[in-house]
Amino acid sequence: MELTDFMPEEGWVALQNELHQRFNLNADVMNKEGKRLRDNTWGNDLCKAIREDAKGFGAICAPAGQMFLQLMQKGQKPFAEECDAGMMRVCVPVLKDGEFLGAVGGCGLVADEGEVDGFTIEMMSDLDAELITQAAKGVSVASEDRVQEIQDFIQERVAEALA
């Protein structure tokens, strides 16, 4: 089974765009192999800069993506976890009859008790401190309640798609 067996790709992309607009996430929909159906929607300039920086992508985004994929595939339950840059991914795995089909969620938020780790970003990328500091100001903060709201919204929409 595939995600697109239950809703056309355009429907999943519409959900991705709605997540981005409603919650200011770097929203994405991934298949069971962890490949995005479409490119990211950028919720902040800092994540975009890290992703476009070869060193930053390799040191921050790629390892986080692998870890998050493992959590999605093995844990098979919603989660919110931080990357090395101090920003979090909110994710809801898509399951049908116990089979993992993919995941819906996004990253680029900072927990209300956390902070963007500018020092780590600077050390793990070729981005300069000033750019990091300025771009970090545009990262949205999310409380535990907000994270739960995002996960509930995704679960509701996924349940509709799989019904």
PDB file of C-alpha atoms in Angstrom:
ATOM      1  CA  MET A   1       0.000   0.000   0.000  1.00  0.00           C
ATOM      2  CA  GLU A   2       1.060   3.551  -0.729  1.00  0.00           C
ATOM      3  CA  LEU A   3      -0.162   6.953   0.466  1.00  0.00           C
ATOM      4  CA  THR A   4      -1.479   7.685  -3.004  1.00  0.00           C
ATOM      5  CA  ASP A   5      -3.715   4.597  -2.862  1.00  0.00           C
ATOM      6  CA  PHE A   6      -5.909   6.566  -0.456  1.00  0.00           C
ATOM      7  CA  MET A   7      -5.595  10.134  -1.705  1.00  0.00           C
ATOM      8  CA  PRO A   8      -4.037  11.526  -4.898  1.00  0.00           C
ATOM      9  CA  GLU A   9      -0.631  13.172  -4.530  1.00  0.00           C
ATOM     10  CA  GLU A  10      -2.282  16.567  -5.023  1.00  0.00           C
ATOM     11  CA  GLY A  11      -4.407  15.941  -1.915  1.00  0.00           C
ATOM     12  CA  TRP A  12      -1.352  15.142   0.199  1.00  0.00           C
ATOM     13  CA  VAL A  13       0.393  18.234  -1.169  1.00  0.00           C
ATOM     14  CA  ALA A  14      -2.679  20.325  -0.293  1.00  0.00           C
ATOM     15  CA  LEU A  15      -2.440  18.982   3.271  1.00  0.00           C
ATOM     16  CA  GLN A  16       1.274  19.856   3.331  1.00  0.00           C
ATOM     17  CA  ASN A  17       0.506  23.404   2.207  1.00  0.00           C
ATOM     18  CA  GLU A  18      -2.292  23.741   4.750  1.00  0.00           C
ATOM     19  CA  LEU A  19       0.068  22.644   7.534  1.00  0.00           C
ATOM     20  CA  HIS A  20       2.593  25.229   6.402  1.00  0.00           C
ATOM     21  CA  GLN A  21       0.052  28.040   6.267  1.00  0.00           C
ATOM     22  CA  ARG A  22      -1.758  27.151   9.469  1.00  0.00           C
ATOM     23  CA  PHE A  23       1.209  26.276  11.705  1.00  0.00           C
ATOM     24  CA  ASN A  24       4.204  27.954   9.996  1.00  0.00           C
ATOM     25  CA  LEU A  25       6.062  24.646   9.596  1.00  0.00           C
ATOM     26  CA  ASN A  26       8.602  23.464   7.074  1.00  0.00           C
ATOM     27  CA  ALA A  27       5.817  21.033   6.227  1.00  0.00           C
ATOM     28  CA  ASP A  28       6.228  17.805   4.297  1.00  0.00           C
ATOM     29  CA  VAL A  29       4.592  14.503   3.463  1.00  0.00           C
ATOM     30  CA  MET A  30       6.913  11.499   3.182  1.00  0.00           C
ATOM     31  CA  ASN A  31       6.389   8.043   1.768  1.00  0.00           C
ATOM     32  CA  LYS A  32       7.419   4.897   3.667  1.00  0.00           C
ATOM     33  CA  GLU A  33      11.006   5.194   2.383  1.00  0.00           C
ATOM     34  CA  GLY A  34      11.267   8.711   3.813  1.00  0.00           C
ATOM     35  CA  LYS A  35      11.155  10.502   0.447  1.00  0.00           C
ATOM     36  CA  ARG A  36       9.158  13.714   0.264  1.00  0.00           C
ATOM     37  CA  LEU A  37       6.242  13.732  -2.165  1.00  0.00           C
ATOM     38  CA  ARG A  38       7.122  17.366  -2.962  1.00  0.00           C
ATOM     39  CA  ASP A  39       9.694  19.926  -1.889  1.00  0.00           C
ATOM     40  CA  ASN A  40       9.576  21.558   1.526  1.00  0.00           C
ATOM     41  CA  THR A  41       7.520  24.576   2.352  1.00  0.00           C
ATOM     42  CA  TRP A  42       9.743  26.907   4.347  1.00  0.00           C
ATOM     43  CA  GLY A  43       8.419  28.113   7.694  1.00  0.00           C
ATOM     44  CA  ASN A  44      11.575  30.104   8.426  1.00  0.00           C
ATOM     45  CA  ASP A  45      14.701  31.399   6.722  1.00  0.00           C
ATOM     46  CA  LEU A  46      17.102  29.667   9.106  1.00  0.00           C
ATOM     47  CA  CYS A  47      16.086  26.141   8.124  1.00  0.00           C
ATOM     48  CA  LYS A  48      16.230  27.102   4.468  1.00  0.00           C
ATOM     49  CA  ALA A  49      19.763  28.510   4.928  1.00  0.00           C
ATOM     50  CA  ILE A  50      20.938  25.383   6.771  1.00  0.00           C
ATOM     51  CA  ARG A  51      19.386  23.135   4.127  1.00  0.00           C
ATOM     52  CA  GLU A  52      21.027  25.107   1.279  1.00  0.00           C
ATOM     53  CA  ASP A  53      24.442  25.010   2.987  1.00  0.00           C
ATOM     54  CA  ALA A  54      26.158  21.734   2.013  1.00  0.00           C
ATOM     55  CA  LYS A  55      28.024  21.435   5.311  1.00  0.00           C
ATOM     56  CA  GLY A  56      24.960  22.361   7.377  1.00  0.00           C
ATOM     57  CA  PHE A  57      22.721  19.976   5.483  1.00  0.00           C
ATOM     58  CA  GLY A  58      25.193  17.122   5.888  1.00  0.00           C
ATOM     59  CA  ALA A  59      25.830  17.766   9.574  1.00  0.00           C
ATOM     60  CA  ILE A  60      22.372  18.809  10.792  1.00  0.00           C
ATOM     61  CA  CYS A  61      19.515  17.987   8.407  1.00  0.00           C
ATOM     62  CA  ALA A  62      20.646  14.632   6.996  1.00  0.00           C
ATOM     63  CA  PRO A  63      21.404  12.931  10.346  1.00  0.00           C
ATOM     64  CA  ALA A  64      18.211  14.340  11.870  1.00  0.00           C
ATOM     65  CA  GLY A  65      16.240  13.083   8.885  1.00  0.00           C
ATOM     66  CA  GLN A  66      17.645   9.585   9.344  1.00  0.00           C
ATOM     67  CA  MET A  67      16.849   9.610  13.052  1.00  0.00           C
ATOM     68  CA  PHE A  68      13.323  10.889  12.424  1.00  0.00           C
ATOM     69  CA  LEU A  69      12.753   8.241   9.737  1.00  0.00           C
ATOM     70  CA  GLN A  70      13.726   5.532  12.239  1.00  0.00           C
ATOM     71  CA  LEU A  71      11.330   6.991  14.818  1.00  0.00           C
ATOM     72  CA  MET A  72       8.542   7.057  12.223  1.00  0.00           C
ATOM     73  CA  GLN A  73       9.097   3.518  11.000  1.00  0.00           C
ATOM     74  CA  LYS A  74       9.809   1.795  14.301  1.00  0.00           C
ATOM     75  CA  GLY A  75       7.834   3.816  16.840  1.00  0.00           C
ATOM     76  CA  GLN A  76       4.812   4.259  14.605  1.00  0.00           C
ATOM     77  CA  LYS A  77       3.308   6.927  16.854  1.00  0.00           C
ATOM     78  CA  PRO A  78       3.290  10.731  16.795  1.00  0.00           C
ATOM     79  CA  PHE A  79       6.380  12.467  18.123  1.00  0.00           C
ATOM     80  CA  ALA A  80       8.092  15.824  18.479  1.00  0.00           C
ATOM     81  CA  GLU A  81      11.900  15.672  18.583  1.00  0.00           C
ATOM     82  CA  GLU A  82      14.699  18.218  18.242  1.00  0.00           C
ATOM     83  CA  CYS A  83      17.481  18.329  15.688  1.00  0.00           C
ATOM     84  CA  ASP A  84      21.014  19.443  16.613  1.00  0.00           C
ATOM     85  CA  ALA A  85      20.064  23.021  15.716  1.00  0.00           C
ATOM     86  CA  GLY A  86      17.541  23.089  18.570  1.00  0.00           C
ATOM     87  CA  MET A  87      14.483  23.061  16.341  1.00  0.00           C
ATOM     88  CA  MET A  88      11.860  20.371  16.430  1.00  0.00           C
ATOM     89  CA  ARG A  89      10.112  18.067  14.022  1.00  0.00           C
ATOM     90  CA  VAL A  90       6.460  17.328  14.694  1.00  0.00           C
ATOM     91  CA  CYS A  91       5.441  14.108  13.001  1.00  0.00           C
ATOM     92  CA  VAL A  92       2.503  11.759  12.644  1.00  0.00           C
ATOM     93  CA  PRO A  93       3.160   8.394  10.989  1.00  0.00           C
ATOM     94  CA  VAL A  94       0.491   7.247   8.531  1.00  0.00           C
ATOM     95  CA  LEU A  95      -0.642   3.698   9.285  1.00  0.00           C
ATOM     96  CA  LYS A  96      -3.297   1.563   7.619  1.00  0.00           C
ATOM     97  CA  ASP A  97      -4.110  -1.794   9.217  1.00  0.00           C
ATOM     98  CA  GLY A  98      -0.780  -1.615  11.064  1.00  0.00           C
ATOM     99  CA  GLU A  99       1.235  -0.998   7.889  1.00  0.00           C
ATOM    100  CA  PHE A 100       3.488   2.072   7.815  1.00  0.00           C
ATOM    101  CA  LEU A 101       2.721   4.095   4.665  1.00  0.00           C
ATOM    102  CA  GLY A 102       4.602   7.312   5.378  1.00  0.00           C
ATOM    103  CA  ALA A 103       4.371  10.374   7.584  1.00  0.00           C
ATOM    104  CA  VAL A 104       2.955  13.873   7.683  1.00  0.00           C
ATOM    105  CA  GLY A 105       4.478  16.702   9.670  1.00  0.00           C
ATOM    106  CA  GLY A 106       7.115  19.332   9.583  1.00  0.00           C
ATOM    107  CA  CYS A 107      10.039  20.922  11.314  1.00  0.00           C
ATOM    108  CA  GLY A 108      11.467  24.334  12.029  1.00  0.00           C
ATOM    109  CA  LEU A 109       9.718  25.188  15.298  1.00  0.00           C
ATOM    110  CA  VAL A 110      11.424  25.736  18.626  1.00  0.00           C
ATOM    111  CA  ALA A 111       9.943  24.452  21.881  1.00  0.00           C
ATOM    112  CA  ASP A 112       8.780  27.227  24.188  1.00  0.00           C
ATOM    113  CA  GLU A 113      11.287  26.081  26.813  1.00  0.00           C
ATOM    114  CA  GLY A 114      14.055  25.663  24.206  1.00  0.00           C
ATOM    115  CA  GLU A 115      16.059  27.847  21.881  1.00  0.00           C
ATOM    116  CA  VAL A 116      17.738  27.754  18.520  1.00  0.00           C
ATOM    117  CA  ASP A 117      21.317  26.569  19.068  1.00  0.00           C
ATOM    118  CA  GLY A 118      23.187  29.205  17.092  1.00  0.00           C
ATOM    119  CA  PHE A 119      26.591  28.060  18.323  1.00  0.00           C
ATOM    120  CA  THR A 120      26.043  24.509  17.090  1.00  0.00           C
ATOM    121  CA  ILE A 121      24.679  25.749  13.768  1.00  0.00           C
ATOM    122  CA  GLU A 122      27.734  27.961  13.289  1.00  0.00           C
ATOM    123  CA  MET A 123      30.117  25.107  14.130  1.00  0.00           C
ATOM    124  CA  MET A 124      28.321  22.566  11.925  1.00  0.00           C
ATOM    125  CA  SER A 125      27.793  24.793   8.882  1.00  0.00           C
ATOM    126  CA  ASP A 126      29.413  27.488   6.804  1.00  0.00           C
ATOM    127  CA  LEU A 127      26.816  30.043   7.939  1.00  0.00           C
ATOM    128  CA  ASP A 128      28.047  33.107   9.792  1.00  0.00           C
ATOM    129  CA  ALA A 129      26.888  34.084  13.268  1.00  0.00           C
ATOM    130  CA  GLU A 130      25.103  37.255  12.143  1.00  0.00           C
ATOM    131  CA  LEU A 131      22.997  35.437   9.557  1.00  0.00           C
ATOM    132  CA  ILE A 132      22.132  32.745  12.116  1.00  0.00           C
ATOM    133  CA  THR A 133      21.180  35.306  14.769  1.00  0.00           C
ATOM    134  CA  GLN A 134      18.993  37.291  12.389  1.00  0.00           C
ATOM    135  CA  ALA A 135      17.327  34.234  10.838  1.00  0.00           C
ATOM    136  CA  ALA A 136      16.685  32.664  14.267  1.00  0.00           C
ATOM    137  CA  LYS A 137      14.379  35.582  15.069  1.00  0.00           C
ATOM    138  CA  GLY A 138      11.947  34.223  12.481  1.00  0.00           C
ATOM    139  CA  VAL A 139      11.647  30.751  14.032  1.00  0.00           C
ATOM    140  CA  SER A 140       8.197  30.184  15.526  1.00  0.00           C
ATOM    141  CA  VAL A 141       7.875  29.012  19.114  1.00  0.00           C
ATOM    142  CA  ALA A 142       5.537  26.118  19.919  1.00  0.00           C
ATOM    143  CA  SER A 143       4.209  25.160  23.332  1.00  0.00           C
ATOM    144  CA  GLU A 144       3.366  21.557  24.195  1.00  0.00           C
ATOM    145  CA  ASP A 145      -0.291  22.458  23.609  1.00  0.00           C
ATOM    146  CA  ARG A 146       0.539  23.816  20.158  1.00  0.00           C
ATOM    147  CA  VAL A 147       2.482  20.655  19.284  1.00  0.00           C
ATOM    148  CA  GLN A 148      -0.502  18.562  20.390  1.00  0.00           C
ATOM    149  CA  GLU A 149      -2.802  20.761  18.303  1.00  0.00           C
ATOM    150  CA  ILE A 150      -0.609  20.157  15.236  1.00  0.00           C
ATOM    151  CA  GLN A 151      -0.542  16.402  15.824  1.00  0.00           C
ATOM    152  CA  ASP A 152      -4.312  16.264  16.414  1.00  0.00           C
ATOM    153  CA  PHE A 153      -4.935  18.223  13.213  1.00  0.00           C
ATOM    154  CA  ILE A 154      -2.707  15.881  11.192  1.00  0.00           C
ATOM    155  CA  GLN A 155      -4.257  12.754  12.723  1.00  0.00           C
ATOM    156  CA  GLU A 156      -7.753  14.007  11.916  1.00  0.00           C
ATOM    157  CA  ARG A 157      -6.871  14.800   8.317  1.00  0.00           C
ATOM    158  CA  VAL A 158      -5.019  11.501   7.823  1.00  0.00           C
ATOM    159  CA  ALA A 159      -7.971   9.555   9.271  1.00  0.00           C
ATOM    160  CA  GLU A 160     -10.251  11.283   6.736  1.00  0.00           C
ATOM    161  CA  ALA A 161      -7.884  10.357   3.901  1.00  0.00           C
ATOM    162  CA  LEU A 162      -7.648   6.715   4.953  1.00  0.00           C
ATOM    163  CA  ALA A 163     -11.387   6.232   5.625  1.00  0.00           C
TER     164      ALA A 163
END
